[in-house]
Coordinates of C-alpha atoms in Angstrom, one line a residue:
X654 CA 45.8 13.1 -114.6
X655 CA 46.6 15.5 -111.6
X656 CA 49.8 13.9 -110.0
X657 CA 49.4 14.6 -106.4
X658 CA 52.0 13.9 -103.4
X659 CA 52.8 15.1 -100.3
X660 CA 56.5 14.3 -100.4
X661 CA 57.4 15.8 -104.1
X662 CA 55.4 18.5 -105.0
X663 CA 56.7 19.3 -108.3
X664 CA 55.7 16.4 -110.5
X665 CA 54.8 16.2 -113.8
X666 CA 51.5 15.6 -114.4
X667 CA 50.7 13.6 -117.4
X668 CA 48.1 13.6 -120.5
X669 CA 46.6 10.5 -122.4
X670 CA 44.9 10.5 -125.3
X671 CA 41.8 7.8 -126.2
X672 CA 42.6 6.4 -128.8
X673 CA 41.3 2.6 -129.6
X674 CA 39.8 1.6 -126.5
X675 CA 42.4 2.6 -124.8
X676 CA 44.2 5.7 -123.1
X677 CA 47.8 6.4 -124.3
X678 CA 50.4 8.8 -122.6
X679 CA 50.2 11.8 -124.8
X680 CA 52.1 15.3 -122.7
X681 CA 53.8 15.6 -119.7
X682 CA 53.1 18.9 -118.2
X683 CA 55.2 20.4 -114.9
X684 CA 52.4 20.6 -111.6
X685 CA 53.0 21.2 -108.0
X686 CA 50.8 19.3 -105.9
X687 CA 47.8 19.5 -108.3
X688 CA 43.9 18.7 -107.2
X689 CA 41.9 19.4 -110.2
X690 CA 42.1 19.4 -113.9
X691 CA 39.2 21.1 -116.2
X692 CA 39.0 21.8 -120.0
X693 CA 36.9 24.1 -121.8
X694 CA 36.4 25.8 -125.1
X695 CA 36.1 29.6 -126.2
X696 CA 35.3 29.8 -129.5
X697 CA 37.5 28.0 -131.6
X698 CA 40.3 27.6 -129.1
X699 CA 40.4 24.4 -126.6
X700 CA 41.8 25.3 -123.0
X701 CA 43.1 23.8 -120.0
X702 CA 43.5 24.7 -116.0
X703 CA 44.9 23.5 -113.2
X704 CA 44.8 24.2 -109.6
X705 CA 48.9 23.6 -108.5
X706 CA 48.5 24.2 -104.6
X707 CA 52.0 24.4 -103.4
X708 CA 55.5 24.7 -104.9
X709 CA 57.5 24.0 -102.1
X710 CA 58.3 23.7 -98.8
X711 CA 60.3 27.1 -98.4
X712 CA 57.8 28.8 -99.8
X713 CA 54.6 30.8 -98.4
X714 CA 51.2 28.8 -99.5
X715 CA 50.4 31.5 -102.4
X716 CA 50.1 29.3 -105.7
X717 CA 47.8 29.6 -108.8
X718 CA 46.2 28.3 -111.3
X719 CA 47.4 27.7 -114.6
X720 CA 45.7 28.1 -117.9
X721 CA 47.0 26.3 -120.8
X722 CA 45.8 26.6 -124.4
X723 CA 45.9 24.3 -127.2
X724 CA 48.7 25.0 -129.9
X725 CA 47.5 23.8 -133.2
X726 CA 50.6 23.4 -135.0
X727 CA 52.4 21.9 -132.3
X728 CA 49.5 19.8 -131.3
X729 CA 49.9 20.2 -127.7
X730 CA 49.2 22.5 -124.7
X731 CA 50.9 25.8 -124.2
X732 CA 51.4 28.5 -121.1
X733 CA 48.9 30.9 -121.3
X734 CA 48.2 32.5 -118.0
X735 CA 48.9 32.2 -114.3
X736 CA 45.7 32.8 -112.3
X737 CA 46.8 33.9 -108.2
X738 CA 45.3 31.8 -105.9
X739 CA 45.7 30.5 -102.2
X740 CA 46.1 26.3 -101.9
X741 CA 43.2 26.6 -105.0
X742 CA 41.2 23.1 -104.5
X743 CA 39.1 23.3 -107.3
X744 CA 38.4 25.3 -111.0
X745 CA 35.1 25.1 -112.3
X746 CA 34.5 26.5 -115.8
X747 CA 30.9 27.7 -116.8
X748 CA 29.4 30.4 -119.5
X749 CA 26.7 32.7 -118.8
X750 CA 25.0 35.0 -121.5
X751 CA 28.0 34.4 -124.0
X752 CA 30.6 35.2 -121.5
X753 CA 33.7 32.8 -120.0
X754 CA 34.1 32.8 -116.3
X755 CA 36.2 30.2 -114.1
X756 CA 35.4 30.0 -110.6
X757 CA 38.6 29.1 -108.3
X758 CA 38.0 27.1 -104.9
X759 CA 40.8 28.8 -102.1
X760 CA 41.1 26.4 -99.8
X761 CA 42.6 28.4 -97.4
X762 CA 44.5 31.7 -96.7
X763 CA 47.9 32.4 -97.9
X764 CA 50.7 32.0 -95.0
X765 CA 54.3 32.1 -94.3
X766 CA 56.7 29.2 -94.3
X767 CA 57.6 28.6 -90.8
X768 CA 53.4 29.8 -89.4
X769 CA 51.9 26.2 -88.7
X770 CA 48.5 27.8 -87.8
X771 CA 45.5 27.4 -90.8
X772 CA 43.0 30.3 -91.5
X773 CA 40.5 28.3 -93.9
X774 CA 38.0 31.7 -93.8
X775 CA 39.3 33.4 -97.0
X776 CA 37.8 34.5 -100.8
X777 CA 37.1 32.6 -103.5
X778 CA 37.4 34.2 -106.8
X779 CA 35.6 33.9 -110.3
X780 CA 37.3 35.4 -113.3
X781 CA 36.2 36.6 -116.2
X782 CA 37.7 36.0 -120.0
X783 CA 38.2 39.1 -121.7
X784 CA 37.6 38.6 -125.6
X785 CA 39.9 41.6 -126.8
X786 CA 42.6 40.6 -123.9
X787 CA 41.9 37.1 -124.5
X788 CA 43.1 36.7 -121.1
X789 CA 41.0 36.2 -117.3
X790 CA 40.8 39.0 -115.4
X791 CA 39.4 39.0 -111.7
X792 CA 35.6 39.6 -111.5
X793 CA 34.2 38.8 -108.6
X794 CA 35.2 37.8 -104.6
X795 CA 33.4 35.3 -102.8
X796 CA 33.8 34.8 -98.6
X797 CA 34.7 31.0 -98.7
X798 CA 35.7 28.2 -95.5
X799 CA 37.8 25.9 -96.1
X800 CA 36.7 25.3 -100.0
X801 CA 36.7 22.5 -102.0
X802 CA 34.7 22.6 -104.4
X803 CA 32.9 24.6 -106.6
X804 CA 29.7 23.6 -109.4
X805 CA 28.1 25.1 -111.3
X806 CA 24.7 24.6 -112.6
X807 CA 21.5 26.1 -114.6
X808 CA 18.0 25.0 -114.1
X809 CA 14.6 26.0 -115.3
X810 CA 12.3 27.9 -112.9
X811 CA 8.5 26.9 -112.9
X812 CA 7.7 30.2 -114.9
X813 CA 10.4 28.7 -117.2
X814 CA 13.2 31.2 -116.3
X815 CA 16.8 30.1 -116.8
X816 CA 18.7 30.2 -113.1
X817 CA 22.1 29.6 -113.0
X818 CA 23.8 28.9 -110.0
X819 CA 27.2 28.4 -108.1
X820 CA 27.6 26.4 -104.6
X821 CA 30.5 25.8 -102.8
X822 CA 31.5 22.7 -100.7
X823 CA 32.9 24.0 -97.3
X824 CA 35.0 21.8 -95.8
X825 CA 36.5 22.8 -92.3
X826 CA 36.9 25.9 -90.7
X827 CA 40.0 26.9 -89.0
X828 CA 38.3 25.4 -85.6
X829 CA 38.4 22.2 -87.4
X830 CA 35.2 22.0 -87.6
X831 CA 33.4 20.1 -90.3
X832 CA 29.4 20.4 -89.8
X833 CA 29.6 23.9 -91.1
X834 CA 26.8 25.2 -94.2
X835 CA 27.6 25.4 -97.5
X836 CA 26.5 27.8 -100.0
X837 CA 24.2 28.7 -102.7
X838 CA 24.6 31.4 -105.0
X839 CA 22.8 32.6 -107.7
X840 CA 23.2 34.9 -111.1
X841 CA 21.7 38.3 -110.8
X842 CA 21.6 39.8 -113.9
X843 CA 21.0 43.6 -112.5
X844 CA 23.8 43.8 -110.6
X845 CA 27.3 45.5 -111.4
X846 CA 25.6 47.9 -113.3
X847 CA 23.5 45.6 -115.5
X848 CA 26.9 43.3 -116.2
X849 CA 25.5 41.1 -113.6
X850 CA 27.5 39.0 -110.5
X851 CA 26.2 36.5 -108.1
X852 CA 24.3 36.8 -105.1
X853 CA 23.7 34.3 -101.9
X854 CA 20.8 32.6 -102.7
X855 CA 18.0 32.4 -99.8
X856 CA 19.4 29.0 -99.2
X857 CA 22.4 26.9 -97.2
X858 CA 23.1 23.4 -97.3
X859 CA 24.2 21.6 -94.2
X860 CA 27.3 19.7 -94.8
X861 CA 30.1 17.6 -93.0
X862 CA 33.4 18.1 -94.3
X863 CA 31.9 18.6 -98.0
X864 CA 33.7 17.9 -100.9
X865 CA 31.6 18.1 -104.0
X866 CA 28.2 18.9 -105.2
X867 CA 27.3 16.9 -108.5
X868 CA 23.7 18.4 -110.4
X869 CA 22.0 16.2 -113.0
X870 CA 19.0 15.9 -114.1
X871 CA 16.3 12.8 -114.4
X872 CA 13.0 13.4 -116.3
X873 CA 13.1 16.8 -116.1
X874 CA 13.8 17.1 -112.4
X875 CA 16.9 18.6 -111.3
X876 CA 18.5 17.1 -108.4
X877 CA 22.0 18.1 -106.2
X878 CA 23.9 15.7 -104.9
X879 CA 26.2 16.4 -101.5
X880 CA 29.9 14.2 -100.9
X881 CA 30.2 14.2 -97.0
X882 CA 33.6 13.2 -96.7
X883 CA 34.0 13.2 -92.6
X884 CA 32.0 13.2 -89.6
X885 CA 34.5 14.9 -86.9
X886 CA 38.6 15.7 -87.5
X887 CA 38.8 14.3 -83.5
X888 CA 37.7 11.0 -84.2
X889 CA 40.1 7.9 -85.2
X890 CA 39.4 6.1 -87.7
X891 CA 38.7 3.0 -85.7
X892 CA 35.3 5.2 -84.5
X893 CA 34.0 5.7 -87.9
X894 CA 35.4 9.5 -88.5
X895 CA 35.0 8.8 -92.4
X896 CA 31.2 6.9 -92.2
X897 CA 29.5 9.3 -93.4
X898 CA 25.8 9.9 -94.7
X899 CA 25.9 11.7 -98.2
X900 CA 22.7 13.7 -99.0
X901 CA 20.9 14.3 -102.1
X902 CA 18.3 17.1 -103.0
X903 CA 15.7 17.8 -105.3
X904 CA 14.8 21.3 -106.2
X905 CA 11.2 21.9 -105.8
X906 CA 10.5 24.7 -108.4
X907 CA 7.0 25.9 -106.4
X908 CA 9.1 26.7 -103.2
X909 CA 12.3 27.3 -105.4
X910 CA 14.6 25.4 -102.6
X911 CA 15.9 22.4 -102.7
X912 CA 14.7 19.6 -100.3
X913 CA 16.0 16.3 -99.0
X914 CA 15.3 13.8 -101.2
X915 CA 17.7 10.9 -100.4
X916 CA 20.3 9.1 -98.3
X917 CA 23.3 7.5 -99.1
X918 CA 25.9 5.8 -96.4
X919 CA 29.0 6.8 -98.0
X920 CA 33.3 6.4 -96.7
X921 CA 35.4 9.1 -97.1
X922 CA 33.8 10.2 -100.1
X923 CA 35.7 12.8 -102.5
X924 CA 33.4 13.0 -105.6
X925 CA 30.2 11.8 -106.9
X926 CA 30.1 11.2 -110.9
X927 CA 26.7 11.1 -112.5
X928 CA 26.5 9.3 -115.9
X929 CA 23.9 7.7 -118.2
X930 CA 23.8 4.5 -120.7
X931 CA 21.4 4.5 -122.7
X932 CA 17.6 5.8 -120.8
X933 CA 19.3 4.3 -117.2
X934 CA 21.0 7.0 -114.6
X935 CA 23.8 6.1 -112.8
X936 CA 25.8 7.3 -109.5
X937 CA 29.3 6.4 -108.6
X938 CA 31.1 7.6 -105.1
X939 CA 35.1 8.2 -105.1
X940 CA 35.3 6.6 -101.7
X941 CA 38.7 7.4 -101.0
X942 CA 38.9 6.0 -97.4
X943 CA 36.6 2.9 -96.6
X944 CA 35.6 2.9 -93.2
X945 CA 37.4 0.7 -90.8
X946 CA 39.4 -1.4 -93.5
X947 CA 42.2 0.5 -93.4
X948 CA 45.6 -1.5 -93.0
X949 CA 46.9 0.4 -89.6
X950 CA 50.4 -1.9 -89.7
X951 CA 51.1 -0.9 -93.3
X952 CA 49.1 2.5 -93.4
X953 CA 47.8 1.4 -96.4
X954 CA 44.1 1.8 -97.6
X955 CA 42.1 -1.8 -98.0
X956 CA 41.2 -2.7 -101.4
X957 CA 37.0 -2.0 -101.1
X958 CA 34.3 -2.7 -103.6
X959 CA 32.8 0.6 -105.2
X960 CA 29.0 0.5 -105.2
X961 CA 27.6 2.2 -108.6
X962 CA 23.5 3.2 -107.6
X963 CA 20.9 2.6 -110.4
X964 CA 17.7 5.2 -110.7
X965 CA 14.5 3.2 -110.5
X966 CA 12.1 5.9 -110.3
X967 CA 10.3 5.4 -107.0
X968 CA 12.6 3.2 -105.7
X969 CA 14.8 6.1 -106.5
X970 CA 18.8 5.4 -106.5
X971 CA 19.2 1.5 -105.7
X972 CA 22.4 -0.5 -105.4
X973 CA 23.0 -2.0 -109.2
X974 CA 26.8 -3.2 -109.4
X975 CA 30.1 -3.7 -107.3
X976 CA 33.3 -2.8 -108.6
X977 CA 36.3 -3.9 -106.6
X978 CA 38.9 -1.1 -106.5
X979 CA 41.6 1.1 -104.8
X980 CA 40.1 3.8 -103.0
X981 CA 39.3 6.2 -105.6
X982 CA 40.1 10.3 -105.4
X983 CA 37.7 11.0 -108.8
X984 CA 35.9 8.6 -110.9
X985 CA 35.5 9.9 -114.9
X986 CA 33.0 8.4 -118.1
X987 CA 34.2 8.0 -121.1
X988 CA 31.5 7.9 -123.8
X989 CA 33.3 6.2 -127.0
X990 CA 30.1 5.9 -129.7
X991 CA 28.0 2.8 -128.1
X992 CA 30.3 2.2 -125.2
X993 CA 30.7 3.4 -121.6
X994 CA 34.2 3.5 -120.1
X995 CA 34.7 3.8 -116.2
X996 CA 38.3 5.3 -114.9
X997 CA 39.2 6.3 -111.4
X998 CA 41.9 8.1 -109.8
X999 CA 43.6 5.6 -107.5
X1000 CA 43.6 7.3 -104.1
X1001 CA 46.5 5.2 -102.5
X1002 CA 48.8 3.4 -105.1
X1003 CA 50.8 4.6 -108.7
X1004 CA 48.4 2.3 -111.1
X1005 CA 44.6 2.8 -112.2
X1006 CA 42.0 0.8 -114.2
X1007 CA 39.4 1.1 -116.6
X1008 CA 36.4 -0.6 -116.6
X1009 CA 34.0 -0.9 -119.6
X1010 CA 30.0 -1.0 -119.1
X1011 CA 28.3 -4.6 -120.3
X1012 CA 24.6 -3.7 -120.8
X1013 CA 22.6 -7.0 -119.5

């Protein structure tokens, strides 16, 4: 659980372990001002990283992310390596071709203490595990504005090629703009000498203060779904600056683009979760502001039902249950054997909740 505050950046962030039915406090590990959490395994060793974006206030916005590796004997999670960054948003962990690489969303450019000013247009950078280091070492620089996110995906090409790609979610630019493009990029195996990078890919997806891309994929199709978090930083909120329309694509393997599939009216949205029970799909949106029900007086965010979309096939992604919740920052599955667990980062109070699936 990534412990995020504005006021006290150094927190400890804390571990839980599943364990019958429910999730029990397990580690405390030190974070400052955390916003993303992923685990991953090389070989027979279980890893850990976290994006800490700020220390503290004296200091110039430089930070890192941390890699943490599992010690057996101790049973818990150990230092490994600090991984320079700039306000990192995001880590995204993928393998290619038998190698380890984490890609590391900068959000923006590194600056001193007392400079107020924002450059969001800086480099992103993927690292590379090195087997006899066992350690990440940089690999590649990519131009990034305002990052937030990154994902990575693979997908079969209608020759039946495996693609693998990276895209970004742009969020703002340091004209505070939001309606900016983000990024596709794919693997080319023939570059760096034959070791291979990635390359922009001959597409861009228009986005509004983008937050995440979630890929799945339904009957064989692969689909990319856009979180639009915010029309315009000038609007109030009384004007709808967080009504937002969320966009999701479908790659169409004969033009090898991806094209606008649906729609989805969607409030402040953070992060889309994709999950399945059973044969059905299933979206969820962490709508982390809700439109016009903020509590001005109290500047508390509303309690607002959560709308979880059911595929239908042709009917495509329909409204199938309400879940009355905080304002969520992340929503997570957890698959325990036959059931289907629901947990979401509350986006405006200490306490969360878990919600189990009842098939009908």
């Amino acid at each position: 659980m990534a412990n995020y505050n504005n006021h006290q950046r150094k927190q400890k962030s804390m571990m839980f372990k599943w364990e019958n039915e429910s999730l029990l406090p397990y580690q405390n590990i030190s974070t400052y001002s955390p916003s993303s959490w992923t685990s991953f395994q090389i070989g027979r060793h279980f890893y850990l990283a976290v994006t800490n974006m700020q220390k503290s206030s004296t200091q110039a916005v430089t930070e890192s992310v941390v890699v943490y590796k599992w010690h057996t004997k101790k049973k818990k999670f150990k230092f490994h390596q600090d991984l320079p960054s700039s306000v990192p948003r995001d880590v995204e962990y993928f393998e290619i071709n038998g190698n380890h690489y984490l890609a590391v969303a900068n959000h923006r450019a590194s600056q001193s203490a007392n400079n107020t000013s924002y450059n969001y247009s800086t480099r992103s950078f993927i690292w590379k595990f090195e087997k006899d280091e066992k350690l990440f070492r940089e690999f590649q620089k990519i131009p990034t504005v305002g990052a937030w996110d990154w994902t990575y995906f693979s997908t079969l090409s209608q020759s039946g090629d495996l693609f693998h790609f990276l895209v970004v979610a742009n969020t703002i630019n340091s004209k505070q703009e939001v309606q900016l493009e983000s990024k596709i990029y794919y693997w080319n195996q023939l570059m760096a000498g034959g070791l291979g990078n990635f390359e922009e890919y001959n597409q861009n997806i228009p986005t509004s203060g983008a937050t995440d891309f979630e890929h799945f994929e339904i009957d064989g199709e692969s689909y990319l779904a856009v979180a639009n978090s915010i029309k315009s930083v000038q609007l109030d909120n009384q004007n709808g600056r967080h009504s937002t329309v969320s966009v999701i694509y479908k790659a169409n393997k004969s033009t090898q683009r991806f094209d606008v599939f649906q729609e989805i009216s969607t409030y402040g949205i953070i992060d889309w979760e994709y999950f399945t029970i059973g044969n059905d799909s299933y979206l969820i949106a962490s709508n982390q502001r809700p439109g016009h029900m903020s509590d001005e007086t109290t500047n508390q965010l509303a309690t607002k039902e959560t709308t979880i979309y059911r595929w239908k096939g042709t009917e495509k992604f329909v409204p199938s249950n309400k879940i009355e919740a905080a304002p969520a920052a992340d929503w997570e599955v957890i698959q325990d054997g036959r059931q289907t667990y629901l947990i979401y980062a509350n986006g405006a109070g200490a306490t969360t909740q878990i919600y189990r699936a009842k098939l009908r």
